[in-house]
Short mmCIF file of C-alpha atoms and ligand atoms in Angstrom, two decimals:
data_model
loop_
_atom_site.label_atom_id
_atom_site.label_comp_id
_atom_site.label_asym_id
_atom_site.label_seq_id
_atom_site.Cartn_x
_atom_site.Cartn_y
_atom_site.Cartn_z
CA MET M 65 -142.12 4.44 12.71
CA ASN M 66 -142.77 6.86 9.85
CA ILE M 67 -144.77 10.06 9.68
CA PHE M 68 -146.87 9.07 6.68
CA LYS M 69 -150.35 7.86 7.38
CA ARG M 70 -150.72 4.82 5.17
CA LYS M 71 -154.04 3.97 3.62
CA GLN M 72 -155.59 0.94 5.31
CA THR M 73 -155.98 -1.50 2.48
CA LYS M 74 -157.24 -5.07 2.66
CA THR M 75 -154.57 -7.60 3.66
CA ILE M 76 -153.74 -10.43 1.31
CA LYS M 77 -151.24 -13.23 1.83
CA LEU M 78 -148.66 -14.21 -0.76
CA GLY M 79 -146.66 -17.21 0.47
CA ASP M 80 -145.63 -16.07 3.96
CA ILE M 81 -145.77 -12.37 3.11
CA LEU M 82 -148.64 -10.15 4.18
CA ILE M 83 -149.39 -7.38 1.69
CA GLY M 84 -151.58 -4.38 2.50
CA GLY M 85 -153.32 -3.49 5.75
CA GLY M 86 -150.35 -1.43 6.96
CA ASN M 87 -147.86 -4.29 6.71
CA THR M 88 -144.29 -3.42 5.72
CA VAL M 89 -144.05 -2.38 2.08
CA SER M 90 -142.68 -5.43 0.28
CA VAL M 91 -140.08 -5.29 -2.48
CA GLN M 92 -140.42 -7.22 -5.71
CA SER M 93 -138.25 -7.94 -8.70
CA MET M 94 -138.47 -10.11 -11.77
CA LEU M 95 -136.27 -12.85 -13.23
CA LYS M 96 -134.57 -11.61 -16.37
CA THR M 97 -133.62 -14.72 -18.28
CA GLY M 98 -135.03 -17.47 -20.46
CA LYS M 99 -132.69 -20.08 -18.96
CA LEU M 100 -133.46 -22.10 -15.84
CA ASN M 101 -129.90 -22.26 -14.47
CA ILE M 102 -129.58 -18.47 -14.64
CA ALA M 103 -133.06 -18.07 -13.14
CA VAL M 104 -131.93 -20.16 -10.15
CA GLU M 105 -128.82 -17.96 -9.74
CA GLN M 106 -130.91 -14.80 -9.93
CA CYS M 107 -133.33 -16.15 -7.30
CA ILE M 108 -130.45 -16.81 -4.90
CA GLU M 109 -128.88 -13.38 -5.53
CA LEU M 110 -132.21 -11.60 -5.15
CA GLU M 111 -133.01 -13.33 -1.87
CA ASN M 112 -129.53 -12.49 -0.53
CA ALA M 113 -130.05 -8.86 -1.56
CA GLY M 114 -133.28 -8.69 0.48
CA CYS M 115 -135.90 -9.16 -2.22
CA ASP M 116 -139.27 -10.22 -0.77
CA ILE M 117 -141.14 -11.46 -3.84
CA VAL M 118 -140.00 -12.54 -7.28
CA ARG M 119 -141.97 -12.75 -10.51
CA LEU M 120 -141.19 -14.76 -13.58
CA ALA M 121 -142.67 -14.54 -17.05
CA VAL M 122 -144.36 -17.81 -18.00
CA PRO M 123 -144.68 -17.67 -21.80
CA ASP M 124 -144.91 -21.47 -22.28
CA LEU M 125 -145.54 -24.75 -20.49
CA GLU M 126 -141.84 -25.54 -20.31
CA THR M 127 -141.25 -22.43 -18.15
CA ALA M 128 -144.18 -23.37 -15.89
CA GLU M 129 -142.18 -26.51 -15.11
CA TRP M 130 -139.31 -24.43 -13.70
CA ILE M 131 -141.39 -23.56 -10.65
CA PRO M 132 -140.62 -26.63 -8.45
CA GLU M 133 -136.89 -26.27 -9.20
CA LEU M 134 -136.88 -22.56 -8.38
CA LYS M 135 -138.73 -23.22 -5.14
CA LYS M 136 -135.99 -25.62 -4.08
CA HIS M 137 -133.55 -22.69 -4.12
CA THR M 138 -135.57 -19.88 -2.59
CA SER M 139 -138.09 -19.22 0.13
CA MET M 140 -139.37 -16.07 -1.61
CA PRO M 141 -142.91 -16.37 -2.95
CA LEU M 142 -142.96 -16.76 -6.72
CA ILE M 143 -145.45 -15.06 -9.00
CA ALA M 144 -146.16 -16.33 -12.51
CA ASP M 145 -146.73 -13.58 -15.05
CA ILE M 146 -149.26 -14.89 -17.56
CA HIS M 147 -150.59 -13.24 -20.68
CA PHE M 148 -153.70 -14.54 -22.41
CA ASP M 149 -153.34 -18.34 -22.01
CA TYR M 150 -155.33 -19.74 -19.09
CA LYS M 151 -153.60 -23.13 -19.49
CA LEU M 152 -150.32 -21.51 -18.44
CA ALA M 153 -152.01 -20.24 -15.28
CA ILE M 154 -153.36 -23.71 -14.50
CA ALA M 155 -149.95 -25.29 -15.16
CA SER M 156 -148.25 -22.74 -12.89
CA LEU M 157 -150.75 -23.43 -10.12
CA GLU M 158 -150.24 -27.16 -10.47
CA ASN M 159 -146.49 -26.62 -10.20
CA GLY M 160 -146.82 -24.79 -6.89
CA ILE M 161 -146.81 -21.10 -7.79
CA ASP M 162 -147.62 -18.68 -4.92
CA GLY M 163 -149.30 -15.92 -6.93
CA LEU M 164 -150.44 -14.99 -10.41
CA ARG M 165 -150.19 -11.81 -12.36
CA ILE M 166 -152.97 -12.10 -14.89
CA ASN M 167 -155.71 -9.93 -16.33
CA PRO M 168 -158.84 -12.07 -16.33
CA GLY M 169 -160.49 -10.07 -19.11
CA ASN M 170 -157.69 -11.09 -21.47
CA ILE M 171 -157.85 -14.83 -21.16
CA GLY M 172 -160.94 -15.68 -23.15
CA SER M 173 -164.20 -17.21 -21.96
CA GLU M 174 -165.71 -16.83 -18.50
CA GLU M 175 -165.44 -20.58 -18.25
CA ASN M 176 -161.65 -20.39 -18.51
CA VAL M 177 -161.51 -17.69 -15.85
CA ARG M 178 -163.69 -19.83 -13.61
CA LYS M 179 -161.32 -22.77 -14.03
CA ILE M 180 -158.46 -20.62 -12.75
CA VAL M 181 -160.45 -19.06 -9.92
CA ASP M 182 -161.67 -22.45 -8.67
CA ARG M 183 -158.04 -23.47 -8.23
CA LEU M 184 -157.07 -20.14 -6.68
CA LYS M 185 -159.81 -20.53 -4.10
CA ASP M 186 -158.49 -23.88 -2.94
CA LYS M 187 -155.22 -22.31 -1.75
CA LYS M 188 -156.23 -18.60 -1.46
CA ILE M 189 -153.56 -17.76 -4.00
CA PRO M 190 -153.60 -14.05 -4.78
CA VAL M 191 -153.79 -12.41 -8.18
CA ARG M 192 -152.25 -9.18 -9.33
CA ILE M 193 -154.25 -7.38 -11.92
CA GLY M 194 -151.76 -5.26 -13.80
CA VAL M 195 -152.71 -2.76 -16.46
CA ASN M 196 -150.15 -0.52 -18.11
CA SER M 197 -150.29 1.87 -21.02
CA GLY M 198 -149.83 -1.03 -23.45
CA SER M 199 -152.71 -3.11 -22.09
CA ILE M 200 -155.56 -0.61 -21.78
CA ASN M 201 -158.90 -2.09 -22.81
CA LYS M 202 -159.76 -0.92 -26.36
CA LYS M 203 -163.14 0.36 -25.20
CA TYR M 204 -161.49 2.80 -22.75
CA LEU M 205 -158.64 3.56 -25.11
CA ASP M 206 -161.16 4.71 -27.74
CA LYS M 207 -163.13 6.65 -25.16
CA TYR M 208 -160.33 8.36 -23.19
CA GLY M 209 -157.01 7.65 -24.97
CA VAL M 210 -153.95 6.74 -22.89
CA CYS M 211 -154.60 8.49 -19.57
CA PRO M 212 -155.18 7.73 -15.87
CA GLU M 213 -158.93 7.21 -16.43
CA SER M 214 -158.42 4.53 -19.10
CA LEU M 215 -155.77 2.75 -17.03
CA VAL M 216 -157.95 2.72 -13.93
CA GLU M 217 -161.19 1.77 -15.72
CA SER M 218 -159.41 -1.10 -17.48
CA ALA M 219 -158.04 -2.39 -14.19
CA LEU M 220 -161.44 -2.12 -12.50
CA GLU M 221 -163.06 -4.12 -15.28
CA HIS M 222 -160.67 -7.00 -14.55
CA VAL M 223 -161.35 -6.63 -10.83
CA ARG M 224 -165.12 -6.93 -11.40
CA ILE M 225 -164.64 -10.23 -13.25
CA LEU M 226 -162.95 -11.74 -10.19
CA GLU M 227 -165.41 -10.17 -7.76
CA LYS M 228 -168.29 -11.67 -9.72
CA LEU M 229 -166.71 -15.06 -9.07
CA ASN M 230 -166.42 -14.16 -5.36
CA TYR M 231 -162.67 -13.85 -5.46
CA GLU M 232 -161.06 -10.90 -3.72
CA GLU M 233 -157.48 -11.94 -3.02
CA ILE M 234 -156.40 -9.17 -5.35
CA LYS M 235 -153.73 -6.54 -5.65
CA ILE M 236 -153.65 -4.06 -8.48
CA SER M 237 -151.10 -2.08 -10.47
CA VAL M 238 -151.63 0.69 -13.03
CA LYS M 239 -148.08 1.36 -14.16
CA ALA M 240 -147.08 3.84 -16.84
CA SER M 241 -143.72 5.02 -18.12
CA SER M 242 -144.88 8.62 -17.65
CA VAL M 243 -144.34 9.49 -14.00
CA PRO M 244 -147.17 12.09 -13.78
CA MET M 245 -149.58 9.64 -15.42
CA MET M 246 -148.54 6.84 -13.10
CA ILE M 247 -148.93 9.03 -10.00
CA ASN M 248 -152.37 10.25 -11.02
CA SER M 249 -153.54 6.77 -11.99
CA TYR M 250 -152.68 5.33 -8.59
CA ARG M 251 -154.23 8.31 -6.80
CA ILE M 252 -157.53 7.77 -8.64
CA LEU M 253 -157.40 4.00 -8.13
CA SER M 254 -156.66 4.38 -4.44
CA GLU M 255 -159.83 6.48 -4.04
CA LYS M 256 -161.92 3.76 -5.69
CA VAL M 257 -160.70 0.51 -4.12
CA ASP M 258 -159.38 -0.87 -0.85
CA TYR M 259 -157.30 -3.60 -2.46
CA PRO M 260 -153.55 -3.39 -1.88
CA LEU M 261 -151.68 -1.61 -4.65
CA HIS M 262 -148.43 -2.65 -6.29
CA LEU M 263 -146.47 0.43 -7.38
CA GLY M 264 -144.07 0.81 -10.25
CA VAL M 265 -143.00 3.01 -13.12
CA THR M 266 -142.88 0.78 -16.15
CA GLU M 267 -140.04 0.91 -18.69
CA ALA M 268 -138.36 3.34 -16.32
CA GLY M 269 -135.02 3.04 -18.11
CA THR M 270 -131.39 2.38 -17.27
CA ASP M 271 -129.78 2.61 -13.85
CA PHE M 272 -129.48 6.38 -13.55
CA ALA M 273 -132.63 7.71 -15.23
CA GLY M 274 -134.70 4.72 -14.14
CA THR M 275 -133.72 5.16 -10.52
CA ILE M 276 -134.78 8.80 -10.59
CA LYS M 277 -138.08 8.14 -12.36
CA SER M 278 -138.95 5.24 -10.06
CA SER M 279 -137.99 7.17 -6.95
CA VAL M 280 -140.09 10.18 -7.91
CA GLY M 281 -143.12 8.10 -8.96
CA ILE M 282 -143.09 5.47 -6.25
CA GLY M 283 -141.77 7.87 -3.60
CA THR M 284 -144.46 10.48 -4.20
CA LEU M 285 -147.22 7.91 -3.77
CA LEU M 286 -145.68 6.27 -0.70
CA ALA M 287 -145.35 9.71 0.90
CA GLU M 288 -149.10 10.11 0.36
CA GLY M 289 -149.73 6.78 2.08
CA ILE M 290 -150.49 4.94 -1.17
CA GLY M 291 -148.81 1.64 -2.00
CA ASP M 292 -148.27 -1.72 -0.33
CA THR M 293 -145.65 -3.36 -2.50
CA ILE M 294 -143.20 -1.93 -5.02
CA ARG M 295 -141.00 -2.82 -7.93
CA VAL M 296 -138.27 -0.57 -9.26
CA SER M 297 -138.00 -1.61 -12.94
CA LEU M 298 -134.56 -1.03 -14.37
CA THR M 299 -132.80 -2.09 -17.54
CA GLU M 300 -130.19 -3.53 -15.25
CA SER M 301 -129.51 -6.61 -13.14
CA PRO M 302 -132.47 -7.48 -10.87
CA VAL M 303 -130.27 -7.09 -7.79
CA ASN M 304 -129.78 -3.39 -8.65
CA GLU M 305 -133.57 -3.01 -8.56
CA ILE M 306 -133.57 -4.30 -4.98
CA HIS M 307 -130.77 -1.97 -3.88
CA VAL M 308 -132.65 1.03 -5.25
CA ALA M 309 -135.96 -0.12 -3.76
CA HIS M 310 -134.40 -0.49 -0.30
CA GLU M 311 -132.79 2.95 -0.45
CA LEU M 312 -136.09 4.40 -1.55
CA LEU M 313 -137.96 2.84 1.38
CA LYS M 314 -135.22 3.81 3.82
CA SER M 315 -135.25 7.40 2.59
CA LEU M 316 -138.95 7.60 3.50
CA GLU M 317 -138.26 5.80 6.78
CA LEU M 318 -140.68 3.06 5.80
CA VAL M 319 -138.07 0.42 6.62
CA GLU M 320 -135.15 0.42 9.01
CA GLY M 321 -131.55 -0.13 7.99
CA MET M 322 -128.15 1.50 7.90
CA GLU M 323 -128.33 5.00 6.48
CA PHE M 324 -125.34 6.81 5.04
CA VAL M 325 -124.95 10.54 4.97
CA SER M 326 -121.97 12.27 3.43
CA CYS M 327 -121.29 15.91 2.80
CA PRO M 328 -121.11 17.21 -0.76
CA THR M 329 -117.63 18.63 0.13
CA CYS M 330 -116.47 22.16 -0.51
CA GLY M 331 -113.21 24.09 -0.55
CA ARG M 332 -112.54 23.13 3.10
CA THR M 333 -112.01 19.43 2.38
CA LYS M 334 -108.44 18.16 2.15
CA ILE M 335 -109.10 14.44 1.58
CA ASP M 336 -110.61 12.35 -1.22
CA ILE M 337 -114.01 12.12 0.40
CA ILE M 338 -115.76 10.75 -2.69
CA SER M 339 -113.76 7.52 -2.72
CA LEU M 340 -113.73 7.35 1.10
CA ALA M 341 -117.55 7.55 1.26
CA LYS M 342 -117.82 4.69 -1.25
CA LYS M 343 -115.31 2.59 0.71
CA VAL M 344 -117.26 3.18 3.93
CA GLU M 345 -120.51 2.05 2.30
CA LYS M 346 -118.84 -1.09 0.99
CA ALA M 347 -117.06 -1.91 4.25
CA LEU M 348 -120.31 -1.60 6.23
CA GLU M 349 -122.49 -3.47 3.71
CA ARG M 350 -122.59 -6.52 6.00
CA PHE M 351 -124.26 -4.43 8.75
CA LYS M 352 -126.88 -2.94 6.45
CA GLU M 353 -129.87 -4.15 8.44
CA TYR M 354 -128.85 -2.27 11.60
CA PRO M 355 -130.64 1.06 12.04
CA LEU M 356 -127.54 3.24 12.38
CA LYS M 357 -126.83 6.55 10.68
CA ILE M 358 -123.23 6.76 9.47
CA ALA M 359 -121.64 10.03 8.30
CA VAL M 360 -118.64 10.69 6.12
CA MET M 361 -117.72 14.38 6.29
CA GLY M 362 -115.10 16.37 4.46
CA CYS M 363 -113.56 18.52 7.23
CA ILE M 364 -112.94 18.39 10.94
CA VAL M 365 -114.10 21.97 11.55
CA ASN M 366 -117.70 21.59 10.50
CA GLY M 367 -118.10 17.83 9.88
CA PRO M 368 -118.95 16.53 13.37
CA GLY M 369 -121.40 19.40 14.00
CA GLU M 370 -123.11 19.20 10.62
CA ALA M 371 -123.58 15.45 11.12
CA ARG M 372 -124.73 15.72 14.73
CA GLU M 373 -127.57 13.26 14.10
CA ALA M 374 -125.20 10.51 12.95
CA ASP M 375 -124.61 7.60 15.31
CA PHE M 376 -121.04 7.35 14.06
CA GLY M 377 -119.03 9.29 11.58
CA ILE M 378 -115.64 10.28 10.28
CA ALA M 379 -114.38 13.71 9.32
CA GLY M 380 -111.22 14.21 7.26
CA GLY M 381 -108.41 16.66 8.04
CA ILE M 382 -104.84 17.01 6.68
CA GLY M 383 -103.27 13.54 6.94
CA GLU M 384 -105.52 12.71 9.88
CA GLY M 385 -109.16 12.78 10.81
CA LEU M 386 -111.75 12.46 13.55
CA ILE M 387 -114.13 9.72 14.51
CA PHE M 388 -117.25 11.07 16.15
CA SER M 389 -120.57 9.97 17.54
CA LYS M 390 -123.64 12.23 17.82
CA GLY M 391 -121.44 15.27 17.24
CA GLU M 392 -118.96 14.31 20.02
CA ILE M 393 -115.37 13.52 19.07
CA LEU M 394 -114.35 9.96 20.02
CA LYS M 395 -110.78 9.99 18.74
CA LYS M 396 -108.28 11.46 16.32
CA VAL M 397 -106.58 8.98 13.94
CA LYS M 398 -104.25 8.97 10.93
CA GLU M 399 -106.03 9.34 7.60
CA GLN M 400 -105.31 5.74 6.56
CA ASP M 401 -106.80 4.48 9.86
CA LEU M 402 -110.13 6.33 9.55
CA LEU M 403 -112.00 3.50 7.84
CA PRO M 404 -110.61 0.53 9.82
CA GLU M 405 -111.13 2.42 13.10
CA LEU M 406 -114.69 3.33 12.18
CA VAL M 407 -115.47 -0.31 11.30
CA LYS M 408 -113.93 -1.48 14.61
CA ILE M 409 -115.98 1.00 16.65
CA ILE M 410 -119.20 -0.01 14.90
CA GLU M 411 -118.42 -3.73 15.37
CA ASN M 412 -117.80 -3.13 19.08
CA HIS M 413 -120.99 -1.11 19.40
CA LEU M 414 -123.10 -3.80 17.70
CA SER M 415 -121.55 -6.67 19.65
CA SER M 416 -122.02 -4.87 23.00
CA ASN M 417 -125.65 -4.16 22.05
CA ASN M 418 -126.19 -7.81 21.16
CA GLU M 419 -124.80 -9.17 24.43
FE1 SF4 T 961 -117.52 21.59 3.43
FE2 SF4 T 961 -116.77 20.56 5.76
FE3 SF4 T 961 -119.38 20.99 5.30
FE4 SF4 T 961 -118.12 19.04 4.02
S1 SF4 T 961 -118.44 19.18 6.23
S2 SF4 T 961 -119.50 20.55 3.10
S3 SF4 T 961 -116.08 19.88 3.71
S4 SF4 T 961 -117.78 22.54 5.48
#
């Protein structure tokens, strides 16, 4: 579908989701609560929003026991995020976790790593090795400082530990909060390994700045064919992360879905196109998986022509407006009827296509 040649990475399986090997780029988020009832709600909301994979921090044994309850409410694969304590990894595996995020070099003796890997092998449960600027191995930190080389070398050291135990169901991330550092780290890593890569800008920030940083970092790499799964990290609700991730993938034409275009407006517009464009997006939210391009344009003189590629669109005039398709005018309607008429035409189009 898209023009980017994606790197052919190894395919791993996480629950029912295939990651790498040219499979659709999957979208991840993380539960943002220390309470089980809220975690259940977030799982349901994330799945409804189109999240593919969800991760939860497992800081103690009590949280590892949430896993069966969460799985009752979602079909998304769950990943346990474990730092340092191998017993938490074992407990998560015993409770039915689908994947682990763990750095094997940080969990003590080789014997402890082996205990985890033996259990992983039984079910082919994948592991994400995730290094970020805060978890660079001291040896590389002293040698290189915080830079792409130290991030990548630290990650590869963890990879070698698993490879030595003949375990290769691995994906890797080398996130940084600096976008240039993150981009360069993944570029270097991608040259060195064929494992699937999980992309993200860490501590990206709040909705606005975080969306821009994540889009630039993740988008640049995806456009180079690098990346098999992504997480947009925002200091926001997890559902917002999914909305941004989907827009990002749609903008690169890596996934299909409804695409909205709207003109920036100029002195020719006579209607409140800013609020109309938002209302159109909201009204068509329920059709978001259909690959249609919808335009909202500010004037009837140039709107239909400028949005010639749109499957359907509206253009505002003085007290009335046009509904058009592929640059051709379908009908003229009163201003207040633009949105309901557009929705009706799209509903009819989709139902006639589904017959
Ligand atoms: Fe201006 Fe019309 Fe173009 Fe919108 S469509 S930018 S209002 S000329």
